[in-house]
Amino acid sequence: MKLSICTISFRHHLYSMDQIAHFAKTQGFQGIELWGIHAKNLADERHYGADWLSSYGLEASMLSDYLPLDAPVSEMMAETERLSSLAKRWGTNKIRTFVGKKGSSDTSKKERDALIVRLKMLCDYLESEGQHLLVETHPNTLTDNLSSTMQLLEETNHASLRVNFDVLHIWESGTNPIVAMKQLRPYISHYHFKNIASRTQLGVFSPNNVYAAAGSREGMVPLFEGAVDYSEFLAEVVSTMEVDASLEWFGANVKSVLAHDSQEVKKALQLVQI
């Protein structure tokens, strides 16, 4: 398993990229998942990129952003080209996005068809650049459940379209993550790992709350202390495929929690190998 930290975890902290990379190296992470806005804001700092990360023994595992699929085509493609260029600079071929701004059950066929057309355009471009588009399994998007995600993959039918499998959000949809993983396995290129104390607290991860500096963090817990059984999930997934994953932490005590969770992941993997 290659395990990354997410720079989004440091969105409300005054840590430089140098400090984040140093922390990732000292804690034994293999990569950094770069939030799109961070990559954009570092664009003029020319020494930052794949070679700089490599000096820490790290790689960029993914560039995570929110491509404007509902914008005019020219605007959407300009943003895609910008992210593609940044991804090349950081040495990753994976660009993550969400699909739509409504849940699958609230999206009309016409709206869905329009999103699929846009996805094909993005995939065509990224394929020409040797890159992949990863759609994240996430509430209030077209990939908010297993069946809609499978349908989207079939409708788009493009080799460059891949999945960022968010374990918690699959569980949130009511599907066993192991069952979903087995079905989506041919398409999965990355995983997000996070947990919650109780299903009743899942609202804490809604974008309006989680991106707010003053938002609630109640219910966010370390990876192996929540409602999703990561010991069981990791035992299953690492026995079936190579795993690239990011610890996605949005709560307080970011360094201590990430350091603790990375050690617990390593312990869980050791048990699998025994």
Coordinates of C-alpha atoms in Angstrom, one line a residue:
M1 CA 0.0 0.0 0.0
K2 CA 1.1 3.5 -0.8
L3 CA -0.3 5.9 1.8
S4 CA -0.6 9.7 1.4
I5 CA -1.7 12.6 3.4
C6 CA -4.0 15.3 2.0
T7 CA -3.0 18.9 2.0
I8 CA -6.7 19.7 2.5
S9 CA -6.2 18.4 6.0
F10 CA -4.0 21.5 6.6
R11 CA -6.5 24.0 5.0
H12 CA -6.9 26.0 8.3
H13 CA -3.3 25.7 9.5
L14 CA -0.3 27.9 8.9
Y15 CA 1.9 25.1 7.7
S16 CA 4.1 25.6 4.6
M17 CA 4.4 22.9 1.9
D18 CA 7.9 22.3 3.2
Q19 CA 6.6 21.6 6.7
I20 CA 3.9 19.3 5.3
A21 CA 6.4 17.4 3.2
H22 CA 8.8 17.1 6.1
F23 CA 6.0 15.7 8.3
A24 CA 4.9 13.2 5.7
K25 CA 8.5 12.0 5.3
T26 CA 9.1 11.6 9.0
Q27 CA 5.9 9.7 9.5
G28 CA 6.6 7.2 6.8
F29 CA 4.0 8.3 4.2
Q30 CA 4.8 7.6 0.6
G31 CA 2.9 10.5 -1.0
I32 CA 0.9 13.7 -0.8
E33 CA -2.5 14.3 -2.3
L34 CA -2.5 17.9 -3.4
W35 CA -5.7 19.9 -3.1
G36 CA -6.3 21.8 -6.3
I37 CA -6.4 25.3 -4.8
H38 CA -3.0 24.6 -3.1
A39 CA -1.5 23.6 -6.4
K40 CA -2.9 26.7 -8.1
N41 CA -1.6 29.0 -5.4
L42 CA 1.9 27.4 -5.6
A43 CA 2.0 27.7 -9.4
D44 CA 4.3 30.8 -9.3
E45 CA 6.7 29.1 -6.9
R46 CA 8.6 27.3 -9.6
H47 CA 10.8 25.1 -7.4
Y48 CA 7.8 23.2 -6.1
G49 CA 6.9 20.1 -8.1
A50 CA 7.7 16.5 -8.7
D51 CA 11.5 16.9 -8.3
W52 CA 11.1 18.8 -5.1
L53 CA 8.8 16.2 -3.6
S54 CA 11.2 13.5 -4.7
S55 CA 13.9 15.1 -2.6
Y56 CA 11.7 14.1 0.4
G57 CA 11.2 10.6 -0.9
L58 CA 7.6 11.4 -1.7
E59 CA 5.4 11.6 -4.8
A60 CA 2.2 13.4 -5.6
S61 CA -0.5 10.7 -5.5
M62 CA -3.3 12.8 -6.9
L63 CA -4.5 16.3 -7.7
S64 CA -7.9 16.8 -6.2
D65 CA -10.2 19.5 -7.5
Y66 CA -13.8 20.2 -8.6
L67 CA -13.9 20.6 -12.3
P68 CA -16.8 22.9 -13.4
L69 CA -18.9 20.4 -15.5
D70 CA -21.8 22.8 -15.5
A71 CA -19.8 25.8 -16.9
P72 CA -19.5 26.8 -20.5
V73 CA -17.4 24.3 -22.4
S74 CA -14.6 26.8 -23.0
E75 CA -14.4 27.5 -19.3
M76 CA -14.5 23.9 -18.3
M77 CA -11.8 22.9 -20.8
A78 CA -9.6 25.8 -19.8
E79 CA -9.7 24.7 -16.2
T80 CA -9.1 21.1 -17.2
E81 CA -6.0 22.1 -19.2
R82 CA -4.8 24.2 -16.2
L83 CA -5.1 21.2 -13.8
S84 CA -3.6 18.8 -16.4
S85 CA -0.5 21.1 -16.6
L86 CA -0.3 21.3 -12.8
A87 CA -0.6 17.5 -12.5
K88 CA 2.3 17.0 -14.9
R89 CA 4.4 19.5 -12.9
W90 CA 3.7 17.5 -9.7
G91 CA 4.3 14.2 -11.4
T92 CA 0.8 12.6 -11.1
N93 CA -1.5 11.3 -13.8
K94 CA -4.6 11.3 -11.5
I95 CA -7.0 14.2 -11.3
R96 CA -10.0 13.9 -9.0
T97 CA -13.4 15.6 -9.4
F98 CA -17.0 15.4 -8.3
V99 CA -19.8 14.7 -10.8
G100 CA -22.7 17.0 -10.5
K101 CA -24.1 19.0 -7.6
K102 CA -27.2 16.9 -6.9
G103 CA -27.8 13.3 -5.8
S104 CA -28.4 10.7 -8.5
S105 CA -32.1 10.4 -7.6
D106 CA -32.6 14.1 -7.9
T107 CA -30.9 14.3 -11.3
S108 CA -33.1 14.1 -14.4
K109 CA -32.1 12.0 -17.4
K110 CA -31.5 15.1 -19.4
E111 CA -29.2 16.5 -16.7
R112 CA -27.4 13.1 -16.4
D113 CA -26.9 12.8 -20.1
A114 CA -25.4 16.3 -20.2
L115 CA -23.0 15.4 -17.5
I116 CA -22.0 12.2 -19.3
V117 CA -21.2 14.2 -22.4
R118 CA -19.0 16.5 -20.4
L119 CA -17.2 13.6 -18.7
K120 CA -16.4 12.1 -22.1
M121 CA -14.9 15.5 -23.2
L122 CA -12.7 15.6 -20.2
C123 CA -11.7 12.0 -20.5
D124 CA -10.8 12.5 -24.2
Y125 CA -8.5 15.4 -23.3
L126 CA -6.9 13.8 -20.3
E127 CA -6.3 10.6 -22.3
S128 CA -4.4 12.6 -24.8
E129 CA -2.2 13.9 -22.0
G130 CA -1.6 10.4 -20.5
Q131 CA -3.8 11.2 -17.5
H132 CA -6.9 9.8 -15.7
L133 CA -10.0 11.5 -14.4
L134 CA -11.1 10.0 -11.1
V135 CA -14.7 10.5 -10.0
E136 CA -15.2 10.4 -6.2
T137 CA -17.9 8.4 -4.6
H138 CA -19.6 11.2 -2.7
P139 CA -23.1 12.2 -1.5
N140 CA -25.1 14.7 -3.6
T141 CA -23.3 13.7 -6.8
L142 CA -24.0 11.2 -9.5
T143 CA -21.7 8.8 -7.7
D144 CA -23.6 8.8 -4.4
N145 CA -24.3 5.1 -4.5
L146 CA -23.0 1.9 -6.1
S147 CA -25.6 1.4 -8.8
S148 CA -25.4 5.0 -10.1
T149 CA -21.6 4.8 -10.1
M150 CA -21.6 1.6 -12.1
Q151 CA -24.1 3.2 -14.5
L152 CA -22.0 6.3 -14.9
L153 CA -18.9 4.2 -15.7
E154 CA -20.9 2.2 -18.3
E155 CA -22.5 5.3 -19.8
T156 CA -19.2 7.1 -20.2
N157 CA -17.3 4.0 -21.3
H158 CA -13.9 5.6 -21.4
A159 CA -10.6 4.0 -20.4
S160 CA -9.4 7.3 -18.8
L161 CA -12.4 7.4 -16.4
R162 CA -11.5 5.9 -13.0
V163 CA -12.9 5.9 -9.4
N164 CA -11.7 7.5 -6.2
F165 CA -13.3 5.1 -3.7
D166 CA -14.3 6.9 -0.5
V167 CA -14.9 4.1 1.9
L168 CA -17.0 6.1 4.4
H169 CA -19.3 7.6 1.7
I170 CA -19.9 4.2 0.2
W171 CA -20.8 3.0 3.7
E172 CA -23.0 6.1 4.2
S173 CA -25.0 5.1 1.0
G174 CA -26.0 1.9 2.8
T175 CA -23.7 -0.5 0.8
N176 CA -21.1 -2.7 2.5
P177 CA -17.8 -1.1 1.3
I178 CA -16.3 -4.6 0.7
V179 CA -19.2 -5.5 -1.6
A180 CA -18.8 -2.2 -3.5
M181 CA -15.1 -2.5 -3.7
K182 CA -15.3 -5.9 -5.4
Q183 CA -17.7 -4.6 -8.0
L184 CA -15.8 -1.4 -8.7
R185 CA -12.4 -2.9 -8.4
P186 CA -11.5 -2.8 -12.1
Y187 CA -12.1 1.0 -12.1
I188 CA -10.5 2.0 -8.7
S189 CA -7.3 4.0 -8.8
H190 CA -7.4 5.5 -5.4
Y191 CA -9.0 5.3 -2.0
H192 CA -10.0 7.8 0.7
F193 CA -9.9 6.7 4.3
K194 CA -11.8 8.5 7.1
N195 CA -14.3 7.5 9.8
I196 CA -17.2 8.7 11.9
A197 CA -18.3 7.8 15.4
S198 CA -22.0 7.3 14.4
R199 CA -24.1 7.3 11.3
T200 CA -26.2 10.1 12.9
Q201 CA -23.2 12.4 12.7
L202 CA -22.4 12.0 9.0
G203 CA -23.6 15.6 8.3
V204 CA -20.4 16.8 9.7
F205 CA -18.8 15.9 6.4
S206 CA -21.1 18.1 4.3
P207 CA -19.0 20.5 2.3
N208 CA -20.6 23.6 3.8
N209 CA -19.5 22.4 7.2
V210 CA -16.3 20.7 6.6
Y211 CA -14.7 23.5 4.6
A212 CA -15.7 26.1 7.2
A213 CA -13.1 27.1 9.7
A214 CA -15.7 27.4 12.4
G215 CA -17.6 24.2 11.3
S216 CA -18.4 21.4 13.7
R217 CA -15.9 18.5 13.9
E218 CA -18.1 16.5 16.3
G219 CA -18.1 12.8 15.4
M220 CA -14.8 12.8 13.4
V221 CA -12.6 10.1 14.9
P222 CA -9.4 8.3 14.2
L223 CA -9.6 5.6 11.5
F224 CA -9.9 2.5 13.6
E225 CA -12.2 4.1 16.3
G226 CA -15.3 4.7 14.2
A227 CA -18.4 3.0 12.8
V228 CA -16.7 1.7 9.6
D229 CA -14.6 -1.4 10.2
Y230 CA -11.3 -0.6 8.6
S231 CA -9.6 -3.7 9.9
E232 CA -12.0 -5.9 7.9
F233 CA -11.9 -3.6 4.9
L234 CA -8.1 -3.4 4.7
A235 CA -7.7 -7.1 5.1
E236 CA -10.0 -7.6 2.1
V237 CA -8.7 -4.9 -0.2
V238 CA -4.9 -5.5 0.2
S239 CA -5.4 -9.2 -0.6
T240 CA -7.0 -8.3 -3.9
M241 CA -5.2 -5.3 -5.4
E242 CA -2.4 -2.8 -5.2
V243 CA -3.7 0.1 -3.0
D244 CA -3.0 3.8 -3.3
A245 CA -4.9 5.6 -0.5
S246 CA -5.0 8.9 1.3
L247 CA -5.9 9.5 5.0
E248 CA -8.5 12.3 4.8
W249 CA -8.6 14.0 8.1
F250 CA -10.7 17.1 8.7
G251 CA -10.7 17.4 12.4
A252 CA -8.4 18.9 15.1
N253 CA -4.9 17.7 16.1
V254 CA -4.1 17.0 12.5
K255 CA -0.5 15.9 12.9
S256 CA -1.1 13.7 15.9
V257 CA -4.1 12.0 14.3
L258 CA -2.5 11.4 11.0
A259 CA 0.7 10.1 12.6
H260 CA -1.4 7.7 14.8
D261 CA -3.6 6.5 12.0
S262 CA -0.6 5.8 9.7
Q263 CA 0.9 3.6 12.4
E264 CA -2.4 1.8 12.9
V265 CA -2.7 1.2 9.2
K266 CA 0.8 -0.3 9.2
K267 CA -0.2 -2.6 12.1
A268 CA -3.3 -3.7 10.3
L269 CA -1.3 -4.5 7.2
Q270 CA 1.2 -6.5 9.2
L271 CA -1.7 -8.6 10.6
V272 CA -2.9 -9.3 7.1
Q273 CA 0.5 -10.5 6.0
I274 CA 0.9 -12.9 9.0

